[in-house]
Short mmCIF file of C-alpha atoms and ligand atoms in Angstrom, two decimals:
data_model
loop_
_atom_site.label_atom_id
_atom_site.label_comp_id
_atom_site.label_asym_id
_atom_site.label_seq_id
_atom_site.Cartn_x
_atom_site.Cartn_y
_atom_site.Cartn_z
CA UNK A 1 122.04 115.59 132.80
CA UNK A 2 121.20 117.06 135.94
CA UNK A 3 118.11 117.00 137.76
CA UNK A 4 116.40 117.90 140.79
CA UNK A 5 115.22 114.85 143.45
CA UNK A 6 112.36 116.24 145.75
CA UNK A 7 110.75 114.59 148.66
CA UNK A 8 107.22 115.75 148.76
CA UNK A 9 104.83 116.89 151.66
CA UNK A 10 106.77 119.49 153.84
CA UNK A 11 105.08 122.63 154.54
CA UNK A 12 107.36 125.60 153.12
CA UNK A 13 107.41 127.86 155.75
CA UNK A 14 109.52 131.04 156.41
CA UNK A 15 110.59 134.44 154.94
CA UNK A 16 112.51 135.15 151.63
CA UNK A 17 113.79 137.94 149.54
CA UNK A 18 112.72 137.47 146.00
CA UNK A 19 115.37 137.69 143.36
CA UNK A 20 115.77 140.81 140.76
CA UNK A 21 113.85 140.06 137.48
CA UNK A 22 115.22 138.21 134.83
CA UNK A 23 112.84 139.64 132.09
CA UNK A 24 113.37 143.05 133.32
CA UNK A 25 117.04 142.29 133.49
CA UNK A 26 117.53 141.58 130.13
CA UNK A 27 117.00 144.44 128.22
CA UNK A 28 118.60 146.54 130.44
CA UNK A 29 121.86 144.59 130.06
CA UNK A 30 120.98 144.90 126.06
CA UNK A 31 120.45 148.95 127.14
CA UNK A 32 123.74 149.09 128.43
CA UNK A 33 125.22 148.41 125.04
CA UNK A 34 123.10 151.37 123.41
CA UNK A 35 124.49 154.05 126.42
CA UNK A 36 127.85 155.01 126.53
CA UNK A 37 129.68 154.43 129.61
CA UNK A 38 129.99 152.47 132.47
CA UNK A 39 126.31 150.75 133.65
CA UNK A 40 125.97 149.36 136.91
CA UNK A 41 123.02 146.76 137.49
CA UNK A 42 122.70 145.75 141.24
CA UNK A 43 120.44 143.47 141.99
CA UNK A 44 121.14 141.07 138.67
CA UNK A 45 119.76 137.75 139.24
CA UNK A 46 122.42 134.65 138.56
CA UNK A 47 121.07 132.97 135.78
CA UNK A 48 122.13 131.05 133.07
CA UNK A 49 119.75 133.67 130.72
CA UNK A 50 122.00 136.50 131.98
CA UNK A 51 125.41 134.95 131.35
CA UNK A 52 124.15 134.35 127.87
CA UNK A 53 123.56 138.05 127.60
CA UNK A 54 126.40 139.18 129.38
CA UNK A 55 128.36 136.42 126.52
CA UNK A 56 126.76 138.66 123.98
CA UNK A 57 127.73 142.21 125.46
CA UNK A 58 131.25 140.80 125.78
CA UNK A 59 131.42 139.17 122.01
CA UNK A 60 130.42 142.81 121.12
CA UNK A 61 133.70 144.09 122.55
CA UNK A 62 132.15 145.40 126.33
CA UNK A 63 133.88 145.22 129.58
CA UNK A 64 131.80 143.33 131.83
CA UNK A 65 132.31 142.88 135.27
CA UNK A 66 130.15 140.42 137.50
CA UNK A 67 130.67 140.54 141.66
CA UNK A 68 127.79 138.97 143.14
CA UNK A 69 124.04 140.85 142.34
CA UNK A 70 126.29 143.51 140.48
CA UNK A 71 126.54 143.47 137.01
CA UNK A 72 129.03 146.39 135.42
CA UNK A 73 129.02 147.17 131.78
CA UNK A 74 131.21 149.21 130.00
CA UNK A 75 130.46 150.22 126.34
CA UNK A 76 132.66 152.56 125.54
CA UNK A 77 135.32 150.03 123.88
CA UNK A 78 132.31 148.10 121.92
CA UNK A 79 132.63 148.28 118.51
CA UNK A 80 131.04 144.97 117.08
CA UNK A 81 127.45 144.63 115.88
CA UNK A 82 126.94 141.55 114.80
CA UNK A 83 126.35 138.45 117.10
CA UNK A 84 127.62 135.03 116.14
CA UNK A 85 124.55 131.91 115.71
CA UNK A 86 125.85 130.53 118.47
CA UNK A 87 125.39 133.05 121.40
CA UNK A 88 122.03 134.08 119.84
CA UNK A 89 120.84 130.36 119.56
CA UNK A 90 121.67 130.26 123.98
CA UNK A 91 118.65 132.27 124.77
CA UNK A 92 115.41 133.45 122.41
CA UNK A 93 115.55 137.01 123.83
CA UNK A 94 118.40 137.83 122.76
CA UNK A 95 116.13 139.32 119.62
CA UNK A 96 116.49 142.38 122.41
CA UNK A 97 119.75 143.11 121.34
CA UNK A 98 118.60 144.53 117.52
CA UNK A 99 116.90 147.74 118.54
CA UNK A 100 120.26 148.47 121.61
CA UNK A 101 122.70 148.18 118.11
CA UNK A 102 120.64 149.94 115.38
CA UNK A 103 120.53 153.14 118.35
CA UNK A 104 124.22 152.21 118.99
CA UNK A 105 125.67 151.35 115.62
CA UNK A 106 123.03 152.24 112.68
CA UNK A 107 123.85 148.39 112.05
CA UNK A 108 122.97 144.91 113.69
CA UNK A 109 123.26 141.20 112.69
CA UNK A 110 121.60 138.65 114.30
CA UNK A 111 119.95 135.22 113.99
CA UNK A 112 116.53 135.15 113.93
CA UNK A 113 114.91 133.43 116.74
CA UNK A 114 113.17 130.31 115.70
CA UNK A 115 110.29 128.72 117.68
CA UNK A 116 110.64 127.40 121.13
CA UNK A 117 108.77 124.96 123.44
CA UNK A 118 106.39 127.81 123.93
CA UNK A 119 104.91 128.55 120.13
CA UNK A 120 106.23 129.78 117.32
CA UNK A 121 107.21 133.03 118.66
CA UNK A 122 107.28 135.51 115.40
CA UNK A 123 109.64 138.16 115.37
CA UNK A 124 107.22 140.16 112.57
CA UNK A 125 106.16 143.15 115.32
CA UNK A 126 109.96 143.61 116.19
CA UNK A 127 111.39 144.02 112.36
CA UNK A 128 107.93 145.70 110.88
CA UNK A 129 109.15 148.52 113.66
CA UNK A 130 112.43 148.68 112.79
CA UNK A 131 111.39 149.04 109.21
CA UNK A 132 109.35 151.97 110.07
CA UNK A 133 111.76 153.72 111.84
CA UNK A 134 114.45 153.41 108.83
CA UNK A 135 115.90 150.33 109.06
CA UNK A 136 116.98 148.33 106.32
CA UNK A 137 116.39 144.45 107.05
CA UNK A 138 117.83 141.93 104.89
CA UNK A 139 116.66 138.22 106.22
CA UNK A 140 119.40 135.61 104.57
CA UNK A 141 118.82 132.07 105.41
CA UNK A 142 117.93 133.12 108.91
CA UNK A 143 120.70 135.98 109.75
CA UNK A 144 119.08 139.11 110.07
CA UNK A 145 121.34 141.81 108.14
CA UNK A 146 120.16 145.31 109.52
CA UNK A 147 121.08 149.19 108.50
CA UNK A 148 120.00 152.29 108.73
CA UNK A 149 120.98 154.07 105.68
CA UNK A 150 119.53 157.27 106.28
CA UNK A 151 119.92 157.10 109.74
CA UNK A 152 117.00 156.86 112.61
CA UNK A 153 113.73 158.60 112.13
CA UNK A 154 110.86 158.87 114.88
CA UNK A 155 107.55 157.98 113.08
CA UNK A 156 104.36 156.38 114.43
CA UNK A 157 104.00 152.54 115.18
CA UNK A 158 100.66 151.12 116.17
CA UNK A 159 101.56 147.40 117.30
CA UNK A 160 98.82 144.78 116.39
CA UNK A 161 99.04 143.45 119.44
CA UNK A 162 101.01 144.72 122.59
CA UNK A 163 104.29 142.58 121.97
CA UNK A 164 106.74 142.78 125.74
CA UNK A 165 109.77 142.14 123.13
CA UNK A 166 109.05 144.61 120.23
CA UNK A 167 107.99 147.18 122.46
CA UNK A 168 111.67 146.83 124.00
CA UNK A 169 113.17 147.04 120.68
CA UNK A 170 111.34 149.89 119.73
CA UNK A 171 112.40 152.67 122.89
CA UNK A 172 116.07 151.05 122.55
CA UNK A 173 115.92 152.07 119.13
CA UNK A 174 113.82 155.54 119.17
CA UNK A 175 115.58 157.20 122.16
CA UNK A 176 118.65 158.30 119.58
CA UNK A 177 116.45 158.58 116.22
CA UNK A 178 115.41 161.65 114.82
CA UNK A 179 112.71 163.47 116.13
CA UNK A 180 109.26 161.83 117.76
CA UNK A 181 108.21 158.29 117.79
CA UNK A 182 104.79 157.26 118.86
CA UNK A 183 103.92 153.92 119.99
CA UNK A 184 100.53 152.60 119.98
CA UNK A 185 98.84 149.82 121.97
CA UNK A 186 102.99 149.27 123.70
CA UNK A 187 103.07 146.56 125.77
CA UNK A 188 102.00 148.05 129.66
CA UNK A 189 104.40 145.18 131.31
CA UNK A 190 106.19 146.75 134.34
CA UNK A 191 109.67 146.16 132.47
CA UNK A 192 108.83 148.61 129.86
CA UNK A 193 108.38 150.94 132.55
CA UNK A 194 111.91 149.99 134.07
CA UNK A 195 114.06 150.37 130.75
CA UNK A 196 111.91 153.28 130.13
CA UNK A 197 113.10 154.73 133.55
CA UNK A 198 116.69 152.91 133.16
CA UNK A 199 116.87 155.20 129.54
CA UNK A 200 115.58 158.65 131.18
CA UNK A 201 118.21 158.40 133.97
CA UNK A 202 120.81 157.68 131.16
CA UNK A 203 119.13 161.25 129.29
CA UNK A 204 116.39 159.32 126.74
CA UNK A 205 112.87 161.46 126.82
CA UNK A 206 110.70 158.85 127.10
CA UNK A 207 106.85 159.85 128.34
CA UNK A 208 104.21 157.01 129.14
CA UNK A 209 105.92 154.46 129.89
CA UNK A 210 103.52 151.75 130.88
CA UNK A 211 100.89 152.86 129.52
CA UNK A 212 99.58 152.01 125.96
CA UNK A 213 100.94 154.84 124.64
CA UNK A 214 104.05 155.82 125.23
CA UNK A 215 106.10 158.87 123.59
CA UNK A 216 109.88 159.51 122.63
CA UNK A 217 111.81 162.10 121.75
CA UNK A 218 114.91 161.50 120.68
CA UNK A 219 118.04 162.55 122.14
CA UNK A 220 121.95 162.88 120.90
CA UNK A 221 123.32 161.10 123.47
CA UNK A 222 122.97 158.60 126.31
CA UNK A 223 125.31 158.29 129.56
CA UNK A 224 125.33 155.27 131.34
CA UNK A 225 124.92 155.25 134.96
CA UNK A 226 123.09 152.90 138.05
CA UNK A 227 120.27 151.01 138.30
CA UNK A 228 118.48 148.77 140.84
CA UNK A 229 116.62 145.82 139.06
CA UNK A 230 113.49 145.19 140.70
CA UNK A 231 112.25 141.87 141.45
CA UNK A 232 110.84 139.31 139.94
CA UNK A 233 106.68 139.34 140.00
CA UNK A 234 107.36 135.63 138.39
CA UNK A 235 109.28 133.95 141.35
CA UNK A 236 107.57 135.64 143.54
CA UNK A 237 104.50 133.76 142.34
CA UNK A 238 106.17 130.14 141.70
CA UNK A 239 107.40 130.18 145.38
CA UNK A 240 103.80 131.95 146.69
CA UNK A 241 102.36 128.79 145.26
CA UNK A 242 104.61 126.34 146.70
CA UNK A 243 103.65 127.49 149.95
CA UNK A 244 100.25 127.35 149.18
CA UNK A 245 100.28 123.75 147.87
CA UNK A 246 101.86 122.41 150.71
CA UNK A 247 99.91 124.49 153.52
CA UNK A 248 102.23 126.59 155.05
CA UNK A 249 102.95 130.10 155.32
CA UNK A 250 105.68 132.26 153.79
CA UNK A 251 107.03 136.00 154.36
CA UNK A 252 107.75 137.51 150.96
CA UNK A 253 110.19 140.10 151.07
CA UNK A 254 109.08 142.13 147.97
CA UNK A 255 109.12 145.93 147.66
CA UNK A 256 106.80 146.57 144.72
CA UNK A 257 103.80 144.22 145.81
CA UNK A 258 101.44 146.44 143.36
CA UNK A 259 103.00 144.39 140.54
CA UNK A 260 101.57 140.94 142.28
CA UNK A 261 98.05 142.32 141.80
CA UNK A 262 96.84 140.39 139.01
CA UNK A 263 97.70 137.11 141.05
CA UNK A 264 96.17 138.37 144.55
CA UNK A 265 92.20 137.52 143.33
CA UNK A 266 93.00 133.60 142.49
CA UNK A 267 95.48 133.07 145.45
CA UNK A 268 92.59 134.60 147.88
CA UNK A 269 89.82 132.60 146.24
CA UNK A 270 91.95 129.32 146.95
CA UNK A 271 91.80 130.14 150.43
CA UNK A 272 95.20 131.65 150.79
CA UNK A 273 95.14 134.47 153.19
CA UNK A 274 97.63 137.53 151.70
CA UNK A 275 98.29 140.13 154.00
CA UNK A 276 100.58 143.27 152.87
CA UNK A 277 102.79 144.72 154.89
CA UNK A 278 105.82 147.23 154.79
CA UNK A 279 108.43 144.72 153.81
CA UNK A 280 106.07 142.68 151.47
CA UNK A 281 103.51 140.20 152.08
CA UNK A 282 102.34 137.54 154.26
CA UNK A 283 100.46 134.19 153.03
CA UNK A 284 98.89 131.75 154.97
CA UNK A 285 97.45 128.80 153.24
CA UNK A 286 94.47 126.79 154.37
CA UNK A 287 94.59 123.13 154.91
CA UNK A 288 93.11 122.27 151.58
CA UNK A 289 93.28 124.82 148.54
CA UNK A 290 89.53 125.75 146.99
CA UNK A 291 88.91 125.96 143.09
CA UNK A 292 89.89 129.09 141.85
CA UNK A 293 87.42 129.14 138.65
CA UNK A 294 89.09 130.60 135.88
CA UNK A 295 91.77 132.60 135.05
CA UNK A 296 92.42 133.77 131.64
CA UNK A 297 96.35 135.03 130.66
CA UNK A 298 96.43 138.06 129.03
CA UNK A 299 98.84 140.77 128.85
CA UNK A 300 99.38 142.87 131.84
CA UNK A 301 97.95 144.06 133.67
CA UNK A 302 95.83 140.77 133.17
CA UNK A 303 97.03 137.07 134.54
CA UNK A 304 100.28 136.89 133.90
CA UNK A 305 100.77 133.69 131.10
CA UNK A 306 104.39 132.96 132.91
CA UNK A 307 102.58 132.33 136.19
CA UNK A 308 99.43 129.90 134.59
CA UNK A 309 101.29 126.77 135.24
CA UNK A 310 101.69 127.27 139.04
CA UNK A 311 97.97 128.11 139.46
CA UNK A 312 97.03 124.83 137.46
CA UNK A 313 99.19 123.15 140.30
CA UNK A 314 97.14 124.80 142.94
CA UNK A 315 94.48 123.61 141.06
CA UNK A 316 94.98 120.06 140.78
CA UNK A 317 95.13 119.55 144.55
CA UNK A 318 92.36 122.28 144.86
CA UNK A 319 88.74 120.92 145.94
CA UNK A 320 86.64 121.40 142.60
CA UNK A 321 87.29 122.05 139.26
CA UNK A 322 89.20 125.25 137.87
CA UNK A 323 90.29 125.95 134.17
CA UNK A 324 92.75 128.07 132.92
CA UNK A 325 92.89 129.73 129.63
CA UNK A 326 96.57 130.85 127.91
CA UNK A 327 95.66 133.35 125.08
CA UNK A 328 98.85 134.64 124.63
CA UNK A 329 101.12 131.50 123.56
CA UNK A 330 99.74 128.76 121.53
CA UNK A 331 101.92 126.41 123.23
CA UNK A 332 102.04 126.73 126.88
CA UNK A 333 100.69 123.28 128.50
CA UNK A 334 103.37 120.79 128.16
CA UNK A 335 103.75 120.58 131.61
CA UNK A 336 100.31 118.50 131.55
CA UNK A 337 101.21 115.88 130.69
CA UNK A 338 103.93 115.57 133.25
CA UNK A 339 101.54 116.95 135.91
CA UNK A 340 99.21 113.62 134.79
CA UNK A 341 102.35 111.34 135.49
CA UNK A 342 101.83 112.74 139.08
CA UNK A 343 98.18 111.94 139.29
CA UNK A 344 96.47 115.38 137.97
CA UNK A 345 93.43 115.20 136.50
CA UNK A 346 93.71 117.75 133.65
CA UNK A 347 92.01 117.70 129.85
CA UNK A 348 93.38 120.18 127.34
CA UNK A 349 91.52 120.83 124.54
CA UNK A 350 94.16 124.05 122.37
CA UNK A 351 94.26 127.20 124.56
CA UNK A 352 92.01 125.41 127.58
CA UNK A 353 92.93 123.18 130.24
CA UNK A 354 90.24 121.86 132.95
CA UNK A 355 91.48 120.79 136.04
CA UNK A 356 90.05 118.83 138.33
CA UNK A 357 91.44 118.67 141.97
CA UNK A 358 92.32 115.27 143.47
CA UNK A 359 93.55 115.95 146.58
CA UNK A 360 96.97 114.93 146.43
CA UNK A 361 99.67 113.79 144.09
CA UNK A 362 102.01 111.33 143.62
CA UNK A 363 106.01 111.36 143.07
CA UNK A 364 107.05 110.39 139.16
CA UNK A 365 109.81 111.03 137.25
CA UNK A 366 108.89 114.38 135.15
CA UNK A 367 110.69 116.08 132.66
CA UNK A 368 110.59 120.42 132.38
CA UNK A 369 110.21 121.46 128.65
CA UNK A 370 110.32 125.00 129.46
CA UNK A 371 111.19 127.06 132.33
CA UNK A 372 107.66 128.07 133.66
CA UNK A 373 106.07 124.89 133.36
CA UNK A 374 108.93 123.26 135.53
CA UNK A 375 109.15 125.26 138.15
CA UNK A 376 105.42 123.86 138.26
CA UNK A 377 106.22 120.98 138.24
CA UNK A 378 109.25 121.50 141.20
CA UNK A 379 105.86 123.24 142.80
CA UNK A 380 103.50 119.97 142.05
CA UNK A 381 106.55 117.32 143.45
CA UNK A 382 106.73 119.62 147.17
CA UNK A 383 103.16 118.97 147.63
CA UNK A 384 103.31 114.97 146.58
CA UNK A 385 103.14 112.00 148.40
CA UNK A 386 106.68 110.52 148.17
CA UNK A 387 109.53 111.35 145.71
CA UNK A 388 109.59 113.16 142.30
CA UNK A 389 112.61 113.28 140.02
CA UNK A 390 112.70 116.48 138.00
CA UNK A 391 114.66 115.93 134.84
CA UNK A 392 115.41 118.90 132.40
CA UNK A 393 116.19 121.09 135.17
CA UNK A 394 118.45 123.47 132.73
CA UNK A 395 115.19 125.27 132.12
CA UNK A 396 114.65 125.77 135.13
CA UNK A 397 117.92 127.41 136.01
CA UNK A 398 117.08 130.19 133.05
CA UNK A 399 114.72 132.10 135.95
CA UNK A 400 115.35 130.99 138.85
CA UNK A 401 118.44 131.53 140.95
CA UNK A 402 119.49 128.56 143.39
CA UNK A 403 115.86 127.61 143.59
CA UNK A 404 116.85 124.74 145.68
CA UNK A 405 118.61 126.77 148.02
CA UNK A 406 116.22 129.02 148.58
CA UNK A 407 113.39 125.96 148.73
CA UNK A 408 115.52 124.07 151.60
CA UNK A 409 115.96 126.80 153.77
CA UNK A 410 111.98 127.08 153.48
CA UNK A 411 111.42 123.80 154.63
CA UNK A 412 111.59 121.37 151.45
CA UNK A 413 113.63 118.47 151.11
CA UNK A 414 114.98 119.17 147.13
CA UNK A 415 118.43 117.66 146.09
CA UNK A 416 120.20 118.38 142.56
CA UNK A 417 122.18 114.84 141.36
CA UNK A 418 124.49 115.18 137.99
CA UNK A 419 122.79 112.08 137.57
CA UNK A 420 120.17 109.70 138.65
CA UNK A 421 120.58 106.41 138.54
CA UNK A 422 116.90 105.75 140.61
C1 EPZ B 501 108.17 138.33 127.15
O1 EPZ B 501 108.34 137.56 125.98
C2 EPZ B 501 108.79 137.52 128.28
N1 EPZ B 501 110.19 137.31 127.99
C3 EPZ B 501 108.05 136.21 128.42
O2 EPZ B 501 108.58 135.50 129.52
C4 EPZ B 501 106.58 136.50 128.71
O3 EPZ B 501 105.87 135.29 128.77
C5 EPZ B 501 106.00 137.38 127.59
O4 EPZ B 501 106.80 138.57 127.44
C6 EPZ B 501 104.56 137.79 127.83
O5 EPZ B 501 104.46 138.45 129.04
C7 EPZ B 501 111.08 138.24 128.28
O6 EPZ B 501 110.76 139.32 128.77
C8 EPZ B 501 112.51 137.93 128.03
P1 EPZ B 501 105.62 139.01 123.49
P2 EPZ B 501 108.13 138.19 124.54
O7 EPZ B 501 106.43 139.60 122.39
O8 EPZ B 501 108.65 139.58 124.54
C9 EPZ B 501 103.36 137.10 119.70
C10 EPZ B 501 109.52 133.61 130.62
O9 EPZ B 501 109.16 132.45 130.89
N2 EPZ B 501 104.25 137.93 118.89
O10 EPZ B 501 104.76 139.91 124.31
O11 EPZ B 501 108.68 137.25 123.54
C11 EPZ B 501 104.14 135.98 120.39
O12 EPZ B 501 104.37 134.90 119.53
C12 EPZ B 501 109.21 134.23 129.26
O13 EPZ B 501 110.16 134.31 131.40
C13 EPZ B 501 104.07 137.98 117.51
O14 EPZ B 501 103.16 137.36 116.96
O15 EPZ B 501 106.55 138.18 124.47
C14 EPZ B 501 103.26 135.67 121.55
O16 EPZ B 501 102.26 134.79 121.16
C15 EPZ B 501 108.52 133.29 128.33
N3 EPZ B 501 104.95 138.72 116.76
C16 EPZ B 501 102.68 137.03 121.93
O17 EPZ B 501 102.84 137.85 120.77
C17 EPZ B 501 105.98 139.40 117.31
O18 EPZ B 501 106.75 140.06 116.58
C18 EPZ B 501 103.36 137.71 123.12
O19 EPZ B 501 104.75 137.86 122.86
C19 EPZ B 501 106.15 139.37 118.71
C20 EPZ B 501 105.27 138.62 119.48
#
């Protein structure tokens, strides 16, 4: 299996463009199946998350076309709605793909996401949603059997909590149903707001957006057309942090920097100096990081829980002690244990971790569980004292495009071996 061998303590220094957002490219390319016509995604990160969508949109009978950051869909000869176990079981999100063929098809099948490395993950919010809106769900030893008898009907949904996913499934479902739908306490991430935006320009009537409320009317038809995907808020963090952990200083070329505002407080209490400017922002880190405190995930616009694992990193070579508390997955600090390997000095105790900065760490041979938690620990092995072998690196490559490219040409000395034989 592949892996990643990193030789710690260069600075990453330089300027980079962040890559376009894998979670806000994923249920636009599930969109695209919904609209008729010809989409065109520019800016589509390469990842192995999108290939397993763009394996999906194909299986359903779509022309897709990949040249570089371009991504071209075409619906109009789809005419399957039900996607086989295997292409569902290559990435969890593909759960994205039930409201885009109830709007498209009145019908869906799909397997039902199990839990992954990050909690259990229910899928109740999605399907209790679907059921209100007229959808007929039929769960059979884990296929999901969906219909819409009587068709689509806009109704009110008030989500328990706000769910990124079900909120998804609900506009890709309620742009074509009858009538109004009104959701209550949606999701506010910024990729609601882009398929929200993504669905207008295609003719949806989608109001709020964003916002914990959000309204749709729905509309006969949708026409594909283009779309920009904007870029990932979650890279832009992991590789914010790597410069910050090593001392250096990095040029982030990032057009929407208001959607890096829930990180900004932490970075700047480390020490990191962040200055905005017309192409992005600017960090400079200081010599040695200071304790951040606490952070607490929550959903946006609150700490982002995909970015928790790089700030721990900060923090265990931070002066002090900082904590960090995930409240939105029950599962999110396996990487601990691997960070300990390296010499952190972290105690967990269920949604807490304490961190206690040492100063520096130590190269060991780490293994990711999940994507997030190892592109920390990528982050932790540039800021360690000699070398770190990163096995499980397939998680990694689910959200982050040539990350060891785009690390060397900052500075870092990060190899990926087919093998390692030590
Ligand atoms: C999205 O996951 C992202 N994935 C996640 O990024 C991100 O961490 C998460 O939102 C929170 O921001 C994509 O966009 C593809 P949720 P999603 O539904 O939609 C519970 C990454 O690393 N819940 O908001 O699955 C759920 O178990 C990934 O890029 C229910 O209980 O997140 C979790 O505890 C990881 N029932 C919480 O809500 C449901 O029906 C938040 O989940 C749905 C969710």
């Amino acid at each position: 299996m592949a892996c990643f061998v990193i030789n710690g303590q260069r600075k990453i220094e330089g300027e980079m463009t962040v890559q376009g957002a894998k979670n806000g490219a994923l249920p636009l390319l599930a969109a695209s199946v919904l609209v008729r016509g010809k989409t065109v995604l520019s800016g589509c990160p390469q990842l192995t998350d999108i290939t397993a969508a763009a394996n999906i949109l194909t299986y359903l009978g779509c022309k897709v076309i990949t040249d570089g950051d371009v991504m071209c869909v075409d619906s109009d000869s789809a005419a399957g709605f039900a996607v086989s176990d295997s292409l569902m079981h290559e990435m969890r999100s593909s759960i994205v793909f039930l409201g885009a063929l109830l709007g498209r098809f009145g019908k869906a099948e799909l397997t039902a996401p199990g839990g992954c490395e990050i909690g259990l993950r229910p899928i109740d919010l999605h399907l209790e949603a679907m059921r209100s809106l007229g959808a007929v769900i039929d769960e059979k030893g884990g296929r999901l059997v969906c219909s819409c008898p009587g068709g689509l009907k806009g109704t009110r949904i008030s989500l328990s909590f706000p769910s990124v996913g079900a909120t998804e499934n609900i506009l890709l479902a309620a742009c074509t149903a009858k009538g109004e739908t009104l959701v209550v306490n949606a999701a506010r991430e910024p990729e609601i707001a882009e398929l929200a935006c993504f669905l207008n320009r295609c003719g949806a009537d989608i109001r709020g957006a964003g916002e914990s409320v959000i309204r749709i009317n729905g509309v006969k038809k949708l026409t594909a057309c283009e779309h920009r995907i904007r870029q990932d808020r979650i890279a832009a963090v992991t590789y914010m942090a790597a410069a910050a952990v090593t001392g250096g200083k990095l040029r982030l070329n990032f057009s929407d920097t208001e959607l890096l505002m829930p990180v900004i407080e932490p970075f700047e209490k480390t020490g990191c100096q962040i200055t905005p400017d017309e192409k992005g922002i600017c960090l400079k880190a200081p010599e040695r990081l200071k304790k951040f405190g606490m952070i607490r995930t929550m959903p946006y616009p609150g700490f982002p829980t995909d970015s928790q694992a790089d700030l721990a990193v900060m923090a265990s070579v931070a002066q002090g002690t900082s904590t960090v508390v995930e409240n939105i997955f029950e599962n999110r600090f396996k990487y601990v244990g691997e960070l300990r390997k390296m010499g952190a000095q972290i105690r967990t105790e269920n949604r807490v971790a304490v961190i206690e900065g040492v100063g520096r760490l130590s190269g060991a041979r780490v293994v990711s569980h999940d994507l997030r938690g190892g592109s920390a620990l990528v982050v932790a092995a540039l800021c360690s004292e000699g070398t770190t072998v990163a096995d499980g690196i397939h998680h990694i490559d689910r959200g982050y495009e040539k990350i060891e490219k785009q690390l060397t040409e900052l500075g870092a000395e990060i190899y990926r071996k087919e093998q390692y034989d030590g």
